[in-house]
Short mmCIF file of C-alpha atoms in Angstrom, two decimals:
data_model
loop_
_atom_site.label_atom_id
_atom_site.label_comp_id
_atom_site.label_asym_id
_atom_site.label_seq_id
_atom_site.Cartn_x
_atom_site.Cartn_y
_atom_site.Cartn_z
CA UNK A 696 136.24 130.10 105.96
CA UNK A 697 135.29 129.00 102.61
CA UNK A 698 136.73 130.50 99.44
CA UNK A 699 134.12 131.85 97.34
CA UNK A 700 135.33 131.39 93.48
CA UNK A 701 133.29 133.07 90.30
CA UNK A 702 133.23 132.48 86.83
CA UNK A 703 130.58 133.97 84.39
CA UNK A 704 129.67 132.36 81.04
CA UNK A 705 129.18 135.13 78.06
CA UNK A 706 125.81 133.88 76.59
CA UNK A 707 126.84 134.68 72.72
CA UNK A 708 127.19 131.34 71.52
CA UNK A 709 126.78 127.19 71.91
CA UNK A 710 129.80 125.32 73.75
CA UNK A 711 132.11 123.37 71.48
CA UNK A 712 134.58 120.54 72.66
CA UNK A 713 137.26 122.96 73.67
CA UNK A 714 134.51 124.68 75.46
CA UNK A 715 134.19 121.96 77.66
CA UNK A 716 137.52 120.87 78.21
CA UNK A 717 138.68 123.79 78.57
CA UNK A 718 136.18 125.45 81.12
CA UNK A 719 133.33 123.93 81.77
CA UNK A 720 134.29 120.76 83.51
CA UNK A 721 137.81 122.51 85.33
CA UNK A 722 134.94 124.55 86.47
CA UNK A 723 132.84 122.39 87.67
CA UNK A 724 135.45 119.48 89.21
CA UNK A 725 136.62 122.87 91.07
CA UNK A 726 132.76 123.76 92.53
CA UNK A 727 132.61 120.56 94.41
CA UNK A 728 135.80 120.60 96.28
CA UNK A 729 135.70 121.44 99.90
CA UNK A 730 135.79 124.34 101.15
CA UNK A 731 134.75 125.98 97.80
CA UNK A 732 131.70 128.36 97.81
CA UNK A 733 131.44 128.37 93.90
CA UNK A 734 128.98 131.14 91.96
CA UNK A 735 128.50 130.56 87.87
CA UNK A 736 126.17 132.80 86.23
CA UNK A 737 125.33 133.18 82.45
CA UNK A 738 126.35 136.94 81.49
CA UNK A 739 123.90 137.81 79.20
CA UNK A 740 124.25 141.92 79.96
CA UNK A 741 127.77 141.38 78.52
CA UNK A 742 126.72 138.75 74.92
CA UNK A 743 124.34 142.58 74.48
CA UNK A 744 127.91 144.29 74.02
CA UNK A 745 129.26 141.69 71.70
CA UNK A 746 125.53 140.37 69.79
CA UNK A 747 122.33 142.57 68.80
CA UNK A 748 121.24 139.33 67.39
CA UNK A 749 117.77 139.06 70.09
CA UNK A 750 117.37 135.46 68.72
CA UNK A 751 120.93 134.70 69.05
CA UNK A 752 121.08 135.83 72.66
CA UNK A 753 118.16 133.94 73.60
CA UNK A 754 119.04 131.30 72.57
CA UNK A 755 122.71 130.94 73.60
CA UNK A 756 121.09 131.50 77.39
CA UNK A 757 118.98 128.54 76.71
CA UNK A 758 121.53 126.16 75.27
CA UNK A 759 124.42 127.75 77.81
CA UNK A 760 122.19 126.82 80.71
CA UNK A 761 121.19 123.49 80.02
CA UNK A 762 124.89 122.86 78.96
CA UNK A 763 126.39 123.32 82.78
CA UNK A 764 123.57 121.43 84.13
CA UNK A 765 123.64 118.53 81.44
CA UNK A 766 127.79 118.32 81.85
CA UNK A 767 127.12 118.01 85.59
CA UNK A 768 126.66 121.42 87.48
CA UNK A 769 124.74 120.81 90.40
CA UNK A 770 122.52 123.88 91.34
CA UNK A 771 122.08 122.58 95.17
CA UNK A 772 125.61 123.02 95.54
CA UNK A 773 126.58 126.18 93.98
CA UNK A 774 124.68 129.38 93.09
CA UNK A 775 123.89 129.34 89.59
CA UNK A 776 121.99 132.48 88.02
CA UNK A 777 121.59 134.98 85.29
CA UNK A 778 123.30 137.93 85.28
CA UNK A 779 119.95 139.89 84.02
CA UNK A 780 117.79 138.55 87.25
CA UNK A 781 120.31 139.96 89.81
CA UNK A 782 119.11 144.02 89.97
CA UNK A 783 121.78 144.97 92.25
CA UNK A 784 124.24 144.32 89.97
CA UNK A 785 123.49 146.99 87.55
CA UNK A 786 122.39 149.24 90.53
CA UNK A 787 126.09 148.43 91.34
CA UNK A 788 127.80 148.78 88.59
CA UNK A 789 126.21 152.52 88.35
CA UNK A 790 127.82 153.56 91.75
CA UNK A 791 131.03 151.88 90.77
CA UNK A 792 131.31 153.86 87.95
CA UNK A 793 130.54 157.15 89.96
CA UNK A 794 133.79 156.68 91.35
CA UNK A 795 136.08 155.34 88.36
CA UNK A 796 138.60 157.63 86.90
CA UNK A 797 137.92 157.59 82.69
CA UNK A 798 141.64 157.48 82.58
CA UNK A 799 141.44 154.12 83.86
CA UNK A 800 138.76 152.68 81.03
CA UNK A 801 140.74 154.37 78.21
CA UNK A 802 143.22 152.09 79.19
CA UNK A 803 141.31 149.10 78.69
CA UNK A 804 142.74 146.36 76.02
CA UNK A 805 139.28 146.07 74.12
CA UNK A 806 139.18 150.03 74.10
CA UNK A 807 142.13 150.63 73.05
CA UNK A 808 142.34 147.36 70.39
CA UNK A 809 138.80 149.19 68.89
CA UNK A 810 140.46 152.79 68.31
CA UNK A 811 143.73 151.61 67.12
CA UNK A 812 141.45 150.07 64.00
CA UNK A 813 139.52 153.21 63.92
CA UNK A 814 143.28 154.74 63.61
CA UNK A 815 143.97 152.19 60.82
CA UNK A 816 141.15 152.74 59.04
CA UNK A 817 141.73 156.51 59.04
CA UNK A 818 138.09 157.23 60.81
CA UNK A 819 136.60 158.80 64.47
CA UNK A 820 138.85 156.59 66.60
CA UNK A 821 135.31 155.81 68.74
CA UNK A 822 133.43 155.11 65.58
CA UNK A 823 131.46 151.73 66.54
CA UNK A 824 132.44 151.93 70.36
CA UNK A 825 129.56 151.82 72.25
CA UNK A 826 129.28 153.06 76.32
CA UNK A 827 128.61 149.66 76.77
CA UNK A 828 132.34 148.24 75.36
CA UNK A 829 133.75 151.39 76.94
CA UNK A 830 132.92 150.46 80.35
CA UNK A 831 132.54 147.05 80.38
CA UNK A 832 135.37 146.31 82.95
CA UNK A 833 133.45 148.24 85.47
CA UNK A 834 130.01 145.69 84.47
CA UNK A 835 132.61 143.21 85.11
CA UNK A 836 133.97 144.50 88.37
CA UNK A 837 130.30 144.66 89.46
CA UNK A 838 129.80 140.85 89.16
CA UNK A 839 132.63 140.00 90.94
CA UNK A 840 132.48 142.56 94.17
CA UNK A 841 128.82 142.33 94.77
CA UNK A 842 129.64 138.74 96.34
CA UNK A 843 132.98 139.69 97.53
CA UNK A 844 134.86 136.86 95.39
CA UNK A 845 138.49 135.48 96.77
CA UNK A 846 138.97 133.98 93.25
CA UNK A 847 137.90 134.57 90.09
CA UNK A 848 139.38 131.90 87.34
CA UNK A 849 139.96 133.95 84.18
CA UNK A 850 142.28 133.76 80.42
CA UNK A 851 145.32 135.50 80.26
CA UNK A 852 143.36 138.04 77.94
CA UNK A 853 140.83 139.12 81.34
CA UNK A 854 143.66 139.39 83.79
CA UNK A 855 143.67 143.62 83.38
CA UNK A 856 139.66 143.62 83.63
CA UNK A 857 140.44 141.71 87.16
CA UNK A 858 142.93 144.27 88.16
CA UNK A 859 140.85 147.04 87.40
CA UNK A 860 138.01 145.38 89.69
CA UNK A 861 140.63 145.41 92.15
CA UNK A 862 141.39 149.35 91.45
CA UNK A 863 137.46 150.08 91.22
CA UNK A 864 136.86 148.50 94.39
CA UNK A 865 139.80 149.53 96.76
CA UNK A 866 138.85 153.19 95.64
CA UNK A 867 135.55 153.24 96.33
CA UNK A 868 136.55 151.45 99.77
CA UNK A 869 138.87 153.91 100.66
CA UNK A 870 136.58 157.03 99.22
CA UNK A 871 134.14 156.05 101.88
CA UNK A 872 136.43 154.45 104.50
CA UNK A 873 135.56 150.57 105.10
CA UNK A 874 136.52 147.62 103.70
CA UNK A 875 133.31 146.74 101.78
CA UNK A 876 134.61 144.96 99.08
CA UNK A 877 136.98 142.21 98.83
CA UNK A 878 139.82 142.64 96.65
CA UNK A 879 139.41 139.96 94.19
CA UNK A 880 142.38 137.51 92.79
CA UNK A 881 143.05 136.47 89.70
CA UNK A 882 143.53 132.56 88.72
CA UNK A 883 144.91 131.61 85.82
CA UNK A 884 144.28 127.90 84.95
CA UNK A 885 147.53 127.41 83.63
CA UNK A 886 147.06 123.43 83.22
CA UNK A 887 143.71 123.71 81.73
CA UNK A 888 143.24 121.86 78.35
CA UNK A 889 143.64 123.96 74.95
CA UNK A 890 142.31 121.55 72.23
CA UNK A 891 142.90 121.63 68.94
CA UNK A 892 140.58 121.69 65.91
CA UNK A 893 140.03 120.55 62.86
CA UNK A 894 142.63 122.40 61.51
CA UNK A 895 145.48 121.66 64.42
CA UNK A 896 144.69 125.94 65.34
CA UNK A 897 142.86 126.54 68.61
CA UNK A 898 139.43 125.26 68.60
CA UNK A 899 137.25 127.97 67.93
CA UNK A 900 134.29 129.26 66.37
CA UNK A 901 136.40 132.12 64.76
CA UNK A 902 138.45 129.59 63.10
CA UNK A 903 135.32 127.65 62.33
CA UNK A 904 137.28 124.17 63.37
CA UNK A 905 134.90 123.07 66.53
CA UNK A 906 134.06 119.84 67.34
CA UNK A 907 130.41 120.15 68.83
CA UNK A 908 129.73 119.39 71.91
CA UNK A 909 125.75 118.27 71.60
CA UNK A 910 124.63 120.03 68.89
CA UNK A 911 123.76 118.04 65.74
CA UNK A 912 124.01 114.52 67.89
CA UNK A 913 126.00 111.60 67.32
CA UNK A 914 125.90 112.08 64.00
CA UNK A 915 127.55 115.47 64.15
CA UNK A 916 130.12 114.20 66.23
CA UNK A 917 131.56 111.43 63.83
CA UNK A 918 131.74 114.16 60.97
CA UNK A 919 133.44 116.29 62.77
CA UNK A 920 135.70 113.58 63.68
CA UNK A 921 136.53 112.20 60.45
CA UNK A 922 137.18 115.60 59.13
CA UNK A 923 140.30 116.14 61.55
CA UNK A 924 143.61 116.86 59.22
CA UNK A 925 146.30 114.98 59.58
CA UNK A 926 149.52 113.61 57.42
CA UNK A 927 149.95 111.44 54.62
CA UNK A 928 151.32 108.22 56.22
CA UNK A 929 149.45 105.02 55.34
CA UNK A 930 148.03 102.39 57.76
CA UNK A 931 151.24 100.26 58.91
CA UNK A 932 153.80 103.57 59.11
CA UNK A 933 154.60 104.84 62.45
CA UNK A 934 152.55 107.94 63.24
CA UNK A 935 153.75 111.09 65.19
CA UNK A 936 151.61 110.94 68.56
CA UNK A 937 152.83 113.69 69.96
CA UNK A 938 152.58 115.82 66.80
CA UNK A 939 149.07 114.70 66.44
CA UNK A 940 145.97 116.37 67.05
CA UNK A 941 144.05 113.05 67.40
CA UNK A 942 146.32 111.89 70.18
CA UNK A 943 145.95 115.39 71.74
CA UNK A 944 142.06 115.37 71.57
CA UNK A 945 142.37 111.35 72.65
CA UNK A 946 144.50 112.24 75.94
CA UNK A 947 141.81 115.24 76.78
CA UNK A 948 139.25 112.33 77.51
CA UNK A 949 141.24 109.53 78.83
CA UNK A 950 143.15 108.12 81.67
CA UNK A 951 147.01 107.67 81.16
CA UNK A 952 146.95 104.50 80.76
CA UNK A 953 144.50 105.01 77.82
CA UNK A 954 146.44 107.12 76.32
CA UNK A 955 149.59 105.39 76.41
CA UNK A 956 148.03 101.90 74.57
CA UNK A 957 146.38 104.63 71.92
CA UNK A 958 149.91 106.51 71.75
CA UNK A 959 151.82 103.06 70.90
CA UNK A 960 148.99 101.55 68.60
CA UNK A 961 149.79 104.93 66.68
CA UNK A 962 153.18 104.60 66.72
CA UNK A 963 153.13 101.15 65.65
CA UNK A 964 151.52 101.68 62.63
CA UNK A 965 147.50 101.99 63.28
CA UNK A 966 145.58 103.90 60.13
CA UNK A 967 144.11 107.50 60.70
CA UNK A 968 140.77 105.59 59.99
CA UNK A 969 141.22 103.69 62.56
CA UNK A 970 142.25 106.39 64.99
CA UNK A 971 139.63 108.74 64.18
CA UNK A 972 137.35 105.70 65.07
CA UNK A 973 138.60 104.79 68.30
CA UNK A 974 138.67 108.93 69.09
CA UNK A 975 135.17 108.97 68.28
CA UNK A 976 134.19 106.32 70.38
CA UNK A 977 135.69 107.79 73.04
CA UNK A 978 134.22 110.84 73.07
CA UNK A 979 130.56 109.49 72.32
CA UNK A 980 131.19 107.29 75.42
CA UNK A 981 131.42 110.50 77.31
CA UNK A 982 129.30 112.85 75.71
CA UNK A 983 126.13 110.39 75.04
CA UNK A 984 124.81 110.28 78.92
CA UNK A 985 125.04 114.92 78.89
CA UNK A 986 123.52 114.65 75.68
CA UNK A 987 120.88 112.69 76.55
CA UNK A 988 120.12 114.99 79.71
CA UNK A 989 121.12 117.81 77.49
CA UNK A 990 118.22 116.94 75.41
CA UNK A 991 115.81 116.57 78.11
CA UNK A 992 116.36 120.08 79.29
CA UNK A 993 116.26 121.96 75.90
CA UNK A 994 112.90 119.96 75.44
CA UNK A 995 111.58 121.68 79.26
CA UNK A 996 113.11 125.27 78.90
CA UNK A 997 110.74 125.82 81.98
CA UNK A 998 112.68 123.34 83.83
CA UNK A 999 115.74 125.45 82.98
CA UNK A 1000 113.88 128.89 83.96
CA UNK A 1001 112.74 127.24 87.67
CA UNK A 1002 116.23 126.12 88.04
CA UNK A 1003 118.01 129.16 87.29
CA UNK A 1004 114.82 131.79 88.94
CA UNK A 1005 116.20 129.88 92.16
CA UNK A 1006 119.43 130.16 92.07
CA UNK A 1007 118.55 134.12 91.44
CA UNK A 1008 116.47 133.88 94.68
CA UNK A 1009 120.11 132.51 96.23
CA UNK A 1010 122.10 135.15 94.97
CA UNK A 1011 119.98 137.98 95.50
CA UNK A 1012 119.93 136.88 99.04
CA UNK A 1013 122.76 138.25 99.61
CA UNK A 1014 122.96 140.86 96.82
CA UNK A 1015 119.95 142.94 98.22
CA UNK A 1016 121.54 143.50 102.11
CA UNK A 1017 124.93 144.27 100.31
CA UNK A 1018 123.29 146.70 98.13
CA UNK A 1019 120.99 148.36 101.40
CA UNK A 1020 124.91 148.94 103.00
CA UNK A 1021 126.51 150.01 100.02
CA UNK A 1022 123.22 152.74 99.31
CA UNK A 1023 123.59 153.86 103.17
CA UNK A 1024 127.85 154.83 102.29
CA UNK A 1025 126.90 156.57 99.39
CA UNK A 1026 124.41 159.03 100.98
CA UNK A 1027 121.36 157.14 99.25
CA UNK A 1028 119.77 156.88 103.28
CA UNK A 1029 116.01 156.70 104.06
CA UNK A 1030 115.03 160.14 105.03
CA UNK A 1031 112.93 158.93 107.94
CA UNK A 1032 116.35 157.43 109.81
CA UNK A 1033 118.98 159.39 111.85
CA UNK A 1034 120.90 161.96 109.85
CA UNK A 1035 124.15 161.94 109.75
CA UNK A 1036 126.64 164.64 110.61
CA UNK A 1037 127.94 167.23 107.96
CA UNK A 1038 130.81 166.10 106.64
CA UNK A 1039 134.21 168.01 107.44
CA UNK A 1040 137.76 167.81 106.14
CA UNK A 1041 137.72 163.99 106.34
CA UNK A 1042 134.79 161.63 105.18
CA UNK A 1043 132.53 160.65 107.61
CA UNK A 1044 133.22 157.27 109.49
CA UNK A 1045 130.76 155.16 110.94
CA UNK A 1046 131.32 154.61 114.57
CA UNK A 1047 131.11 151.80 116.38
CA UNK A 1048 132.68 149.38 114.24
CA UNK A 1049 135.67 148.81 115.98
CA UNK A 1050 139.46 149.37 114.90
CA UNK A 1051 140.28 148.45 111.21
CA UNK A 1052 142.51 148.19 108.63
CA UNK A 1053 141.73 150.08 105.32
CA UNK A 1054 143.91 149.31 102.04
CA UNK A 1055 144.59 151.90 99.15
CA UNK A 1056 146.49 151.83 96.17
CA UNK A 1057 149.18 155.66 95.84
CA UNK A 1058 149.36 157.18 92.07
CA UNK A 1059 152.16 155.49 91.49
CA UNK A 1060 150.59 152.23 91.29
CA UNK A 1061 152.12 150.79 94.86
CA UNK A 1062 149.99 149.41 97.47
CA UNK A 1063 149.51 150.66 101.06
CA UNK A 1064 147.12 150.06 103.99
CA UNK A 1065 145.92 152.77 107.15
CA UNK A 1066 145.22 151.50 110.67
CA UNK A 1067 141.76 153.42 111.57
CA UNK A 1068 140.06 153.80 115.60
CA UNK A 1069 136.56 153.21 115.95
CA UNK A 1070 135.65 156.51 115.08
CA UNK A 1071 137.67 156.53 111.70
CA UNK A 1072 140.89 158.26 112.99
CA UNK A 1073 143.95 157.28 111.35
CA UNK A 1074 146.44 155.80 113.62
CA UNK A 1075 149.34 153.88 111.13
CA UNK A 1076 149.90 154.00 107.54
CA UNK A 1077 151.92 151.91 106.00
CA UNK A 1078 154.93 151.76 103.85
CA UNK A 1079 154.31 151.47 100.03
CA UNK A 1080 154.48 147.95 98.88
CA UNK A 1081 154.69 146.81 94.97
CA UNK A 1082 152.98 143.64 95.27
CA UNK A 1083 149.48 143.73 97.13
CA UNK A 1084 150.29 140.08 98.84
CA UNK A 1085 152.62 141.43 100.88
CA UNK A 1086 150.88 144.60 101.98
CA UNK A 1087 147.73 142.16 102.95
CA UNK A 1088 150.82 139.83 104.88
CA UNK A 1089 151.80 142.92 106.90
CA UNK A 1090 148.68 143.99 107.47
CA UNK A 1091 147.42 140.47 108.87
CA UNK A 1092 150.50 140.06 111.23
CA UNK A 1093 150.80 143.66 112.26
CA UNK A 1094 148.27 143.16 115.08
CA UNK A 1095 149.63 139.89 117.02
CA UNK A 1096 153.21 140.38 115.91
CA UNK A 1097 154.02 144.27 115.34
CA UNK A 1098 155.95 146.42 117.33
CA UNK A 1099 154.99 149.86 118.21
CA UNK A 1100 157.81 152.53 119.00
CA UNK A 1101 158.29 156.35 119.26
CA UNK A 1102 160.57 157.24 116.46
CA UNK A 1103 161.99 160.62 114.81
CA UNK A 1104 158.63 163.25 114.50
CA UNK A 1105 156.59 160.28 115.67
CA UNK A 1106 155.86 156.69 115.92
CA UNK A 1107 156.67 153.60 114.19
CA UNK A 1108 155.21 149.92 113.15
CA UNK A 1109 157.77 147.32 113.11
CA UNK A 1110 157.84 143.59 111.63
CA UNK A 1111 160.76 140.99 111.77
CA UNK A 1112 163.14 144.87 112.64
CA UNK A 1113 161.75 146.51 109.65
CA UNK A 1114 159.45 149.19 109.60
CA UNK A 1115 156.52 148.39 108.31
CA UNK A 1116 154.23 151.94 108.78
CA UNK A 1117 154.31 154.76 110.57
CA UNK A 1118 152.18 157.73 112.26
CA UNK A 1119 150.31 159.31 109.93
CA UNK A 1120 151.22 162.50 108.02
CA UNK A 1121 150.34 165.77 109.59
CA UNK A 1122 149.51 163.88 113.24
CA UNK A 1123 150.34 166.38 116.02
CA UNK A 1124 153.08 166.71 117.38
CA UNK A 1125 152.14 167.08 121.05
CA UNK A 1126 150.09 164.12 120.54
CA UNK A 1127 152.36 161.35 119.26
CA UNK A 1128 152.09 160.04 123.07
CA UNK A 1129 148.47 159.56 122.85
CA UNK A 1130 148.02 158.60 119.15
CA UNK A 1131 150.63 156.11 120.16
CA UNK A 1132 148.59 154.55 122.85
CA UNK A 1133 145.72 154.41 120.68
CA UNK A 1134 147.10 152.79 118.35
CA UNK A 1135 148.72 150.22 120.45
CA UNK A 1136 144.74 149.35 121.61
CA UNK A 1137 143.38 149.61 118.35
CA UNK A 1138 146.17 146.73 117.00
CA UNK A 1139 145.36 144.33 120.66
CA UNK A 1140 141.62 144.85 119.73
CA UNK A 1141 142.19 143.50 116.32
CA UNK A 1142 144.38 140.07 117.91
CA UNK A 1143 141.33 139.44 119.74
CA UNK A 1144 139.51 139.43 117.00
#
């Protein structure tokens, strides 16, 4: 099975260098692996929670666009949209957020960063936050589930929005009792280039220290270049390579042998001139061919709109069918089908889907999973578990290599001697014979599978 991976571009700005190195082509060396299933889309409902600059928006879903495709995004291979074509997702997001605790958004870092500088300010602390900063991890949790990503390649600063889109989602799974989302994982790229800028700080437009990408041309490129700080030493001293920013930038953009003849001709004496030179043409050598198709595209914006109105068609493919199921578990059913029963103590199951396993996450924050018959009885839960991966470990080996025994009040699950779940709480008592026996089909129906 492939491994779908998802990464959304915020469309408030124009890629820099860092940009680039740093996500763009990680991103794309990733999408043409095997096995890969890779969806990028431009997120320009999210730039409307950061920007209420119309022009600015536009534009940045313009430039963004033909950026990927320019630096080598190929929209045959993956799916490639705007956020803003795919309906569903907002239709999602809405019935997500039907079923997320508040508790859980005032928890959020970019909440909770905006009322502690209310607090210091000594106003309202949610003067300035808007509903859509408030609950813009449940947005985010939209994108991701909708297409049921494995992975979802993030910064250190999004890893709580991905664990909340794992909260979101296993609740509203377990509120109406099927798997229907896949719990999403976070990747952190932790080899992924950090560049410098012009300063030696993070390249970044809030430092205003970027290196363009293809803005401004050639031309742009060599001044940004030559403006790169570095020491004092004169042409003929030894320079610090690995203190420098030049040989850090250099080393982004060339093989290791490259960078090994540019590290020694710095430390044998060659001028800054000279190095800012040689870093230029290096990075002109690279850049010119995606400029030049950069410039092509931003001169056929309808080009761009075909390109990306197709990979919407894609996506929504299989957003609109995932949307149809997720309407039907809600209650949101076309009055001229079957009704269903009324529901009782329990939620109403769907039958005939076979045995399954259901995950949940307890109060406490710990991870456990139920065993569910056909007809949605519960048959095993399981032990809690602190880390999810070994809850989804148990739960993938209970079937071909778990034990079933009576035990005290009941029945057990066992794995490698330890018990891994056990009857559920409240079964009967004078049924712990039969429950067992179902139980022990449900788990050989599920090693067939």
């Amino acid at each position: 099975m492939n491994t779908r991976v998802l990464t959304g571009i915020t469309t408030t700005g124009t890629p820099h260098l860092g940009n680039y190195a740093g996500a763009i082509r990680p991103a794309i060396q990733a999408s043409t692996q095997a096995g890969v299933d890779a969806f990028f889309f431009l997120a320009d409902y999210h730039a409307l929670i950061k920007c209420d600059d119309p022009a600015r928006v536009a534009r940045s879903r313009l430039e963004l666009a033909a950026t990927w495709l320019a630096s080598g995004l190929d929209p045959e291979r993956v799916t490639f949209y705007r956020q803003s074509d795919i309906p569903e997702i907002t239709e999602l997001c809405w019935l997500l957020t039907c079923v997320t605790p508040k508790g859980l958004m005032n928890r959020a870092h970019a909440y909770k960063a905006s009322v502690d500088q209310n607090a210091a300010k000594g106003v309202d602390p949610d003067d300035g936050v808007t509903m859509g900063l408030f609950s813009y991890p449940i947005l985010m949790a939209a994108d991701i589930v909708l297409f049921n990503a494995h992975k979802v390649p993030v910064g250190r600063d999004q890893i709580q929005h991905l664990e909340m889109a794992r909260d979101i989602a296993q609740r509203f799974n377990h509120l109406y009792g099927s798997d229907f989302f896949v719990l999403p994982e976070v990747v952190i790229e932790e080899e992924v280039a950090t560049l410098p800028g012009l300063d030696g700080r993070k390249m970044s437009k809030s430092y205003n220290n970027t290196i363009p990408l293809f803005e401004g041309g050639a031309s742009a490129l060599r001044s940004a270049v030559m403006r790169i700080v570095t020491d004092s030493r004169q042409p003929g001293e030894p320079k610090d390579a690995e203190g420098s920013h030049l040989y850090t930038l250099y080393r982004a953009f060339a093989t290791p042998a490259e960078s090994a003849r540019f590290r020694a001709e710095l430390e044998g004496g060659m001028g800054w001139g000279d190095a800012k030179t040689a870093l230029y043409d290096r990075l002109e050598g690279i850049l010119a061919p995606m400029r030049e198709r950069y410039d092509a595209l931003m001169a056929r914006p309808e080009r761009i709109e075909e390109i990306l109105q197709a990979g919407a068609q894609k996506a929504r493919a299989m957003a609109a069918p995932a949307l149809l199921v997720l309407r039907e578990a809600v209650g949101l059913r076309n009055l001229g089908g079957s009704q269903p029963a009324a529901k009782t103590a329990q939620p109403a199951r769907k039958a005939g889907k076979g045995a399954r396993f259901v995950s949940f996450r307890d109060a406490d924050g710990s991870f456990r999973f139920r065993l569910l018959a056909a007809d949605g009885e519960e048959l095993l839960t399981s032990q809690a578990y602190a880390d999810p991966k070994q809850a989804g470990a148990a739960m993938k080996r209970l079937p071909a290599d778990g034990l079933l025994q009576e035990a005290d009040q009941g029945y057990a699950a066992h794995l490698d001697g330890a018990v891994v779940a056990g009857s559920p709480a409240g079964a009967d008592a004078a049924d712990v014979a039969g429950m067992l026996a179902r139980a022990r089909e449900a788990l050989a129906e599920l090693a067939q599978q």
